[in-house]
CSV table of N, CA, C and O in Angstrom, one decimal:
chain,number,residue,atom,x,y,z
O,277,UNK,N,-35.5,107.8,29.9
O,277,UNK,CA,-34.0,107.7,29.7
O,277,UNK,C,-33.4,106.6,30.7
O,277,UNK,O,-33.7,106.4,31.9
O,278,UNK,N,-32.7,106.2,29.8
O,278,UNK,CA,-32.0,104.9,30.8
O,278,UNK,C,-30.9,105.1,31.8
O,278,UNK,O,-30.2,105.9,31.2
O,279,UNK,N,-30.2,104.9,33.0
O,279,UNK,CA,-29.1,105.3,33.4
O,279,UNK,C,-28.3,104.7,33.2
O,279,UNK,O,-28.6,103.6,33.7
O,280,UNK,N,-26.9,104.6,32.6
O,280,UNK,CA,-25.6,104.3,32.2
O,280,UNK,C,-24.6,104.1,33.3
O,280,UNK,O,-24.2,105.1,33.8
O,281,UNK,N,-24.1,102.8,33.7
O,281,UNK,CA,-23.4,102.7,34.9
O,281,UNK,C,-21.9,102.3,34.5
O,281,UNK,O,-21.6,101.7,33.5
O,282,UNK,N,-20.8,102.8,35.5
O,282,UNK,CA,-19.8,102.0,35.4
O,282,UNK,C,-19.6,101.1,36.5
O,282,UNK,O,-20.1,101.3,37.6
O,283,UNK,N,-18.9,100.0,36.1
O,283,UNK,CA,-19.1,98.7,36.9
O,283,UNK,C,-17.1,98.6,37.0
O,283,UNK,O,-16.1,98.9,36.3
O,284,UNK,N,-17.5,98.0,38.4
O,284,UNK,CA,-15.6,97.4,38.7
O,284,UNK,C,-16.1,96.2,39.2
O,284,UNK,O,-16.9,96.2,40.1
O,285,UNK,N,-15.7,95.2,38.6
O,285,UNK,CA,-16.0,93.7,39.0
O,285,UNK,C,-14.5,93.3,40.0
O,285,UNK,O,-13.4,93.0,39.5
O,286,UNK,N,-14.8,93.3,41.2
O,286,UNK,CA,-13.9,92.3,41.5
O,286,UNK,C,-13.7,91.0,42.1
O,286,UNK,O,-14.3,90.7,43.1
O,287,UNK,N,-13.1,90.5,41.5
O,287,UNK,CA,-12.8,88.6,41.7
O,287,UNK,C,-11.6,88.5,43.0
O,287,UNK,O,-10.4,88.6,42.9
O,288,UNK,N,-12.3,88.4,43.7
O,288,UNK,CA,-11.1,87.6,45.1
O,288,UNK,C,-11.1,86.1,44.6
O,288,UNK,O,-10.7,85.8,43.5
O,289,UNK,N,-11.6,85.3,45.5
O,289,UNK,CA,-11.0,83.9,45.0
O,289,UNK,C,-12.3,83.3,44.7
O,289,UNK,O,-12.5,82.2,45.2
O,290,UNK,N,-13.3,83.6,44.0
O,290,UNK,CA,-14.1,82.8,42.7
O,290,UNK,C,-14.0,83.7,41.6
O,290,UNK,O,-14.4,84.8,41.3
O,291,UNK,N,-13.2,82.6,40.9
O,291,UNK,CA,-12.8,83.0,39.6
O,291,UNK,C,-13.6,82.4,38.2
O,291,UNK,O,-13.2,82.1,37.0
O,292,UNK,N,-15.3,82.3,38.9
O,292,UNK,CA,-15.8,81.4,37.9
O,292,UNK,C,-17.1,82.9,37.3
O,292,UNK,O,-17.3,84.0,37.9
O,293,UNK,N,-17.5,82.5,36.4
O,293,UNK,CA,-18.3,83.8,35.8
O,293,UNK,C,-19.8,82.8,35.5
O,293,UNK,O,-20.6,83.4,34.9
O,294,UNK,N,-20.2,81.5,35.9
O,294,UNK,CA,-21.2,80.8,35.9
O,294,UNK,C,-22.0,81.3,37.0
O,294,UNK,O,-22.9,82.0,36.6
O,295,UNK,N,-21.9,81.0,38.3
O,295,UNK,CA,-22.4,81.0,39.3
O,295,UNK,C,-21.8,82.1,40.0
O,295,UNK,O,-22.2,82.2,41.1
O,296,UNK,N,-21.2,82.7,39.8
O,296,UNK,CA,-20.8,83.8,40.5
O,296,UNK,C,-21.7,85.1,41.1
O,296,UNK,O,-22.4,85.5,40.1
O,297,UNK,N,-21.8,85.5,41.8
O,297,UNK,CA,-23.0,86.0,42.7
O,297,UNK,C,-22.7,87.6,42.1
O,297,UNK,O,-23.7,88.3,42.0
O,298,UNK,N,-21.0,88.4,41.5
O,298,UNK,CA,-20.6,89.6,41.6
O,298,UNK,C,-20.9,89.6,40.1
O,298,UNK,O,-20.6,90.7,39.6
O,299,UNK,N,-21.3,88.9,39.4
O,299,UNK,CA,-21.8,89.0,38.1
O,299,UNK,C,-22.9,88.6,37.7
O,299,UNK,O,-23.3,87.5,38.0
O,300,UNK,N,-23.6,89.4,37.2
O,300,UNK,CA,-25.6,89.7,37.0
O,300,UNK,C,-25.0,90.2,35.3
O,300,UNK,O,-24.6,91.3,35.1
O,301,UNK,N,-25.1,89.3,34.5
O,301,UNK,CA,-25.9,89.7,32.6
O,301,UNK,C,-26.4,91.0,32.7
O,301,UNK,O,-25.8,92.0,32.2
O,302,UNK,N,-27.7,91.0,33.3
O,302,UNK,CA,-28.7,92.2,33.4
O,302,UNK,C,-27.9,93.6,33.8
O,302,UNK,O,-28.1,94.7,33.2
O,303,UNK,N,-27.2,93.4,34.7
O,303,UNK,CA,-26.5,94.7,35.1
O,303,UNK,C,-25.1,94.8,33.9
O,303,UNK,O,-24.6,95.8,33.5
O,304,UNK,N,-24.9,94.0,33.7
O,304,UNK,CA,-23.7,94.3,32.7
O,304,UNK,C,-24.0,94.7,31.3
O,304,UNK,O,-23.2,95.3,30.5
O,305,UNK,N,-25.0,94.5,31.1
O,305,UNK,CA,-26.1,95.3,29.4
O,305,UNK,C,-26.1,97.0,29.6
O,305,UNK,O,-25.9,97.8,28.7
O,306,UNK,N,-26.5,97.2,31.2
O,306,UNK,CA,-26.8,98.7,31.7
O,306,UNK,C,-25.1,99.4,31.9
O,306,UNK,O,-24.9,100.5,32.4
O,307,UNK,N,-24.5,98.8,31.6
O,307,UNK,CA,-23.0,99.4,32.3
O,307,UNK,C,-22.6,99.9,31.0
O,307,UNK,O,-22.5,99.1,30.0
O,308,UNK,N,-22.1,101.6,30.9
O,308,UNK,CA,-21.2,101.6,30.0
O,308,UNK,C,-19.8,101.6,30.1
O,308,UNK,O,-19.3,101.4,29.1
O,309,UNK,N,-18.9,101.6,31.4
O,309,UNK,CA,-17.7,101.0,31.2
O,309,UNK,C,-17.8,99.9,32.5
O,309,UNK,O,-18.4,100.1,33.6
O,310,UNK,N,-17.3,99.1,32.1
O,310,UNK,CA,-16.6,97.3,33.2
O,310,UNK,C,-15.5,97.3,33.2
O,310,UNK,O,-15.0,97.4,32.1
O,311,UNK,N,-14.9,97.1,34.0
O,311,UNK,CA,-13.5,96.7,34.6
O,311,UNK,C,-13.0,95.4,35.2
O,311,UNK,O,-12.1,95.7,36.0
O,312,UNK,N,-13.2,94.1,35.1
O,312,UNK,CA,-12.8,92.8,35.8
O,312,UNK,C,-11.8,93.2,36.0
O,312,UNK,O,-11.1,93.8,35.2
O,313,UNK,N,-11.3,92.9,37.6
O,313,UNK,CA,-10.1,93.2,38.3
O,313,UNK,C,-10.1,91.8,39.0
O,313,UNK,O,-10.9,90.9,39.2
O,314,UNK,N,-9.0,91.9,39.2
O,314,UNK,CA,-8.6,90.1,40.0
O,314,UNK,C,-6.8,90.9,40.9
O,314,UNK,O,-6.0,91.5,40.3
O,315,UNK,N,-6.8,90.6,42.1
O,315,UNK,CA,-5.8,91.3,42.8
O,315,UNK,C,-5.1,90.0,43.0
O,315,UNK,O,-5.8,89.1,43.6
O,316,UNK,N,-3.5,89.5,42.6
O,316,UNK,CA,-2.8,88.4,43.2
O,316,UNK,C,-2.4,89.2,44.4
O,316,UNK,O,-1.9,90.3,44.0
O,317,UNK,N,-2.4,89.2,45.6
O,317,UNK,CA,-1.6,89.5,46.6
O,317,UNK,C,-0.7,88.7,47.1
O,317,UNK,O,-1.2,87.7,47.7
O,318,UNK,N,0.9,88.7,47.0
O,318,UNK,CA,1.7,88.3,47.4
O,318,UNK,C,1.5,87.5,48.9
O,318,UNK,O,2.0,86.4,49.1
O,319,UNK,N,0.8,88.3,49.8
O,319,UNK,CA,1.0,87.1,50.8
O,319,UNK,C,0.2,85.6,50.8
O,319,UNK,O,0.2,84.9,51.8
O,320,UNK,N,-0.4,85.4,49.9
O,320,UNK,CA,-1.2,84.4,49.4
O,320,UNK,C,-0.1,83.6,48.9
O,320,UNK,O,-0.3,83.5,47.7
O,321,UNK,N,0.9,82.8,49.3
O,321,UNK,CA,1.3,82.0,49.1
O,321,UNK,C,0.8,80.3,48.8
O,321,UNK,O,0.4,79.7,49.8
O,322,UNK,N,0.8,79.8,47.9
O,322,UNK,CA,-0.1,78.9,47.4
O,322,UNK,C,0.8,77.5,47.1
O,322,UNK,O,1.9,77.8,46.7
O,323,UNK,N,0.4,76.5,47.1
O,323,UNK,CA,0.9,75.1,46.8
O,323,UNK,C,0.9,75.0,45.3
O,323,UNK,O,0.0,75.6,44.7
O,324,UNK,N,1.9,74.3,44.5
O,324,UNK,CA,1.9,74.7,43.1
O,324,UNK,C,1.0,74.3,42.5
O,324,UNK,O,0.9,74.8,41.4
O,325,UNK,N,-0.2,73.2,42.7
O,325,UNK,CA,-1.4,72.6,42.3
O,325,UNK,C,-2.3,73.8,42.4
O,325,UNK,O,-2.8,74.3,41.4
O,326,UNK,N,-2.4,74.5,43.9
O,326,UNK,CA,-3.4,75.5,44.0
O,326,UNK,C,-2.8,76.5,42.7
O,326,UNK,O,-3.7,76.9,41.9
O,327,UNK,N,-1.5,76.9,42.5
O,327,UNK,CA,-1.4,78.2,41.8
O,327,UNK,C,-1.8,77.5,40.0
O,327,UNK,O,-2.2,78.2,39.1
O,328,UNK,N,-1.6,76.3,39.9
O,328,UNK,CA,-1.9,76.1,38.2
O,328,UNK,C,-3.5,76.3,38.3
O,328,UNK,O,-4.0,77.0,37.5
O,329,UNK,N,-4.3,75.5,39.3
O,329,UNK,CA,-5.4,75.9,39.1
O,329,UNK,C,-5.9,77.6,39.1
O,329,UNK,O,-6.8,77.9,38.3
O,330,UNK,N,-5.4,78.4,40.1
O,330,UNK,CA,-5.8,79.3,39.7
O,330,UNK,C,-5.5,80.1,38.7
O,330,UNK,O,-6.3,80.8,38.0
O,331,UNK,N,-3.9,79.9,38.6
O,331,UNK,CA,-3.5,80.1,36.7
O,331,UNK,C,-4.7,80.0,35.7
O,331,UNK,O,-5.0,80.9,34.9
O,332,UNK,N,-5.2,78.8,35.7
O,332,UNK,CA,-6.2,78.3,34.7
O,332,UNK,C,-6.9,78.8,35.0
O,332,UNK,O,-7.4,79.5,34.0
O,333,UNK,N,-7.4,78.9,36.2
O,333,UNK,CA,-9.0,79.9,36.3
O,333,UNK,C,-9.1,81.2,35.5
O,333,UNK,O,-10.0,81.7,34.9
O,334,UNK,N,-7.7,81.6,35.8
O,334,UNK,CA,-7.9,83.0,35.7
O,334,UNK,C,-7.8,83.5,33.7
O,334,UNK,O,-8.0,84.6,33.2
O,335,UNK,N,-7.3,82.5,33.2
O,335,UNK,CA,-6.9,82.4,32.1
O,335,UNK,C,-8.0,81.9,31.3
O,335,UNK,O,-8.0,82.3,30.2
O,336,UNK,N,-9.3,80.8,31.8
O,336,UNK,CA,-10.9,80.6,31.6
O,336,UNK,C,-11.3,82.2,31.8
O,336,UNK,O,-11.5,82.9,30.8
O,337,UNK,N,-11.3,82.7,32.9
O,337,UNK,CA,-12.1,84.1,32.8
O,337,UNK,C,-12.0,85.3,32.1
O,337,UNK,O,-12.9,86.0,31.8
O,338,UNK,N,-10.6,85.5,31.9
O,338,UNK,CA,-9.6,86.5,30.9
O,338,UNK,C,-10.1,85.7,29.3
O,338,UNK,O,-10.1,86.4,28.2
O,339,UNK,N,-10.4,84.4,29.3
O,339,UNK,CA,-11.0,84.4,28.0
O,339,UNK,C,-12.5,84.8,27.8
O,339,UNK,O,-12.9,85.5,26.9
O,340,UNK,N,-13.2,84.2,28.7
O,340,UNK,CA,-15.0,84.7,29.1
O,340,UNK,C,-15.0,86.1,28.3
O,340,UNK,O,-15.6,86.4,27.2
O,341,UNK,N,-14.1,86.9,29.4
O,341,UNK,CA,-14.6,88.2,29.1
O,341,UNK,C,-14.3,88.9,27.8
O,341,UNK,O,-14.9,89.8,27.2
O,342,UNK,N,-12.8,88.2,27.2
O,342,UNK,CA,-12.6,88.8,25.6
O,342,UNK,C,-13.9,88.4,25.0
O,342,UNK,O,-14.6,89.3,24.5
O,343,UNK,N,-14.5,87.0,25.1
O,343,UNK,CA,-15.2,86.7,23.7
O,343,UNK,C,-16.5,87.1,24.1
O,343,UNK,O,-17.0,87.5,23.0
O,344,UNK,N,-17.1,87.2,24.7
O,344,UNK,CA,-18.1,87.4,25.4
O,344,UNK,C,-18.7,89.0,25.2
O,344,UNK,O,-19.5,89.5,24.4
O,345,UNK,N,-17.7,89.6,26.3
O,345,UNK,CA,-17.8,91.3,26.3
O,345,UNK,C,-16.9,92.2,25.5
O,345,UNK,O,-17.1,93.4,25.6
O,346,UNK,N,-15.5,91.4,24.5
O,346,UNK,CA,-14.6,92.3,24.5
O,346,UNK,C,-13.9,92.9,25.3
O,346,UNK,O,-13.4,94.0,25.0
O,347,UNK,N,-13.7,92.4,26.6
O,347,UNK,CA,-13.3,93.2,27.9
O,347,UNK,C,-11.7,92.8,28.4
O,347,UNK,O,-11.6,91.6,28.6
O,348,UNK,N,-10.6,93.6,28.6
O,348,UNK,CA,-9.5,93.0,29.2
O,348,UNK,C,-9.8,92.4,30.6
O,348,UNK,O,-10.7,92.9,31.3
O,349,UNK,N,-9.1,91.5,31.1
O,349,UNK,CA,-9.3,91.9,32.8
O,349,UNK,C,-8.1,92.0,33.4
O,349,UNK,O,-7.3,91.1,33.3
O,350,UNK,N,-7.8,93.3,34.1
O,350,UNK,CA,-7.0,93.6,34.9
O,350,UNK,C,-6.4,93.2,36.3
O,350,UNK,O,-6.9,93.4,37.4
O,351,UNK,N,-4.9,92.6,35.9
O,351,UNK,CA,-4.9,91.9,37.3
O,351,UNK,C,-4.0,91.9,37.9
O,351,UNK,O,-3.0,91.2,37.6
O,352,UNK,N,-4.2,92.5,38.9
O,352,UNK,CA,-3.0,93.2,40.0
O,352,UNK,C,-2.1,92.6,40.8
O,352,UNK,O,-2.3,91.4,40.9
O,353,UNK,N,-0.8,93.1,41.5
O,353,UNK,CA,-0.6,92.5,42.1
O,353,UNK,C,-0.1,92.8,43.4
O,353,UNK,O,0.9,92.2,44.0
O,354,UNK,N,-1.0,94.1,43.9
O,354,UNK,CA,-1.0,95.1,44.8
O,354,UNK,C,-2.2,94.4,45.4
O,354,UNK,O,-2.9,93.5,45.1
O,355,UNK,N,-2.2,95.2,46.4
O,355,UNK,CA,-3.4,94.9,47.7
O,355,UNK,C,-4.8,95.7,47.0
O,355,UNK,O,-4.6,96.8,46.5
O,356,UNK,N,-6.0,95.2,47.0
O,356,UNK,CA,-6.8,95.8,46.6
O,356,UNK,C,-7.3,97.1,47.2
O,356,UNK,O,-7.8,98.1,46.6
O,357,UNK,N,-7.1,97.1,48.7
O,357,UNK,CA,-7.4,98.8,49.6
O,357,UNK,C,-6.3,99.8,48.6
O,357,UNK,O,-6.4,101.0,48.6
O,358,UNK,N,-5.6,99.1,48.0
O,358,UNK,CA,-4.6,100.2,47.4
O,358,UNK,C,-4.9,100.5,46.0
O,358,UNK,O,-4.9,101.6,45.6
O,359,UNK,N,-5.2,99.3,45.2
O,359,UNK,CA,-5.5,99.4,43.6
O,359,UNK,C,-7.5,99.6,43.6
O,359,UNK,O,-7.9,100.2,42.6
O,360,UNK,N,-8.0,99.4,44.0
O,360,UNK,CA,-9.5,99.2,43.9
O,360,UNK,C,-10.0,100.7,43.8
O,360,UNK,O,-10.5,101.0,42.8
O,361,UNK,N,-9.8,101.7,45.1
O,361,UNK,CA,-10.3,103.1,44.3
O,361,UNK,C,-9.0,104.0,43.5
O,361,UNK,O,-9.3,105.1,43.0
O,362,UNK,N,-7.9,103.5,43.4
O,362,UNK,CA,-7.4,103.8,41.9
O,362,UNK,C,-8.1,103.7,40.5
O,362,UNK,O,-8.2,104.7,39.7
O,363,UNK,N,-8.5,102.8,40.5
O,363,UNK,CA,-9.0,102.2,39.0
O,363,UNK,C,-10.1,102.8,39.4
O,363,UNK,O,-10.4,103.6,38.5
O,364,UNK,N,-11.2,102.7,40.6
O,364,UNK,CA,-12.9,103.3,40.3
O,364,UNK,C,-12.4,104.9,40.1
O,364,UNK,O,-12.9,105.3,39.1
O,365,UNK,N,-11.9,105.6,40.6
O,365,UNK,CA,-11.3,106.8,40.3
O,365,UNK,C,-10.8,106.6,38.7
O,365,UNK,O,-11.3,107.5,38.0
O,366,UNK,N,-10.2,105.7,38.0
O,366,UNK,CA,-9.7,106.0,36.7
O,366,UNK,C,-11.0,105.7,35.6
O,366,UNK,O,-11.0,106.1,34.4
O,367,UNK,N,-11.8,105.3,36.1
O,367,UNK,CA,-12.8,104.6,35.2
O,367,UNK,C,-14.0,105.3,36.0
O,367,UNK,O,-14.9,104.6,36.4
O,368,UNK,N,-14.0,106.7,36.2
O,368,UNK,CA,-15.4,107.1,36.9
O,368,UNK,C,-16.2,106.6,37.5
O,368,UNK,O,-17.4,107.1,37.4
O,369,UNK,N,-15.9,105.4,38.5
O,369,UNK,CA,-16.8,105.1,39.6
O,369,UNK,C,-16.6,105.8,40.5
O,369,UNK,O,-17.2,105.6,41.5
């Protein structure tokens, strides 16, 4: 028998799904629910170059995961110590 995992992905500031070290294929086949989370935290004030790029980033990865997994990705704009075991709590991790 196989074990069935839930997974909470979260993205601080690599917003790329190529090379990204918190995303493993193999583990994501074994997971029956995923969550991609991405936290904006407000004191992250950013230069408007930095915020379109990460606009874009985040809008490449929010596409990844539709076509790819069917997956929304959720993206906060609370502090992660506050939203992170919210959601693993909502989603049985």
């Amino acid at each position: 028998m196989t074990t069935r995992h839930t997974i909470l992905l979260w993205f601080r500031n690599d917003l790329r799904l190529t090379d990204n070290a918190i995303f493993n294929p193999q583990i994501m086949k074994k997971a029956t629910h995923c969550l991609p989370v991405i936290c904006l935290e407000q004191r992250h004030v950013q230069a408007p170059k930095a915020l379109r790029f990460r606009n874009e980033s985040i809008a490449e990865l929010r596409r990844l995961f539709k076509t790819k997994f069917d997956l929304p990705v959720y993206i906060s704009k609370q502090s992660p110590k506050d939203v992170l075991p919210y959601l693993a709590k909502k989603i049985g991790g």
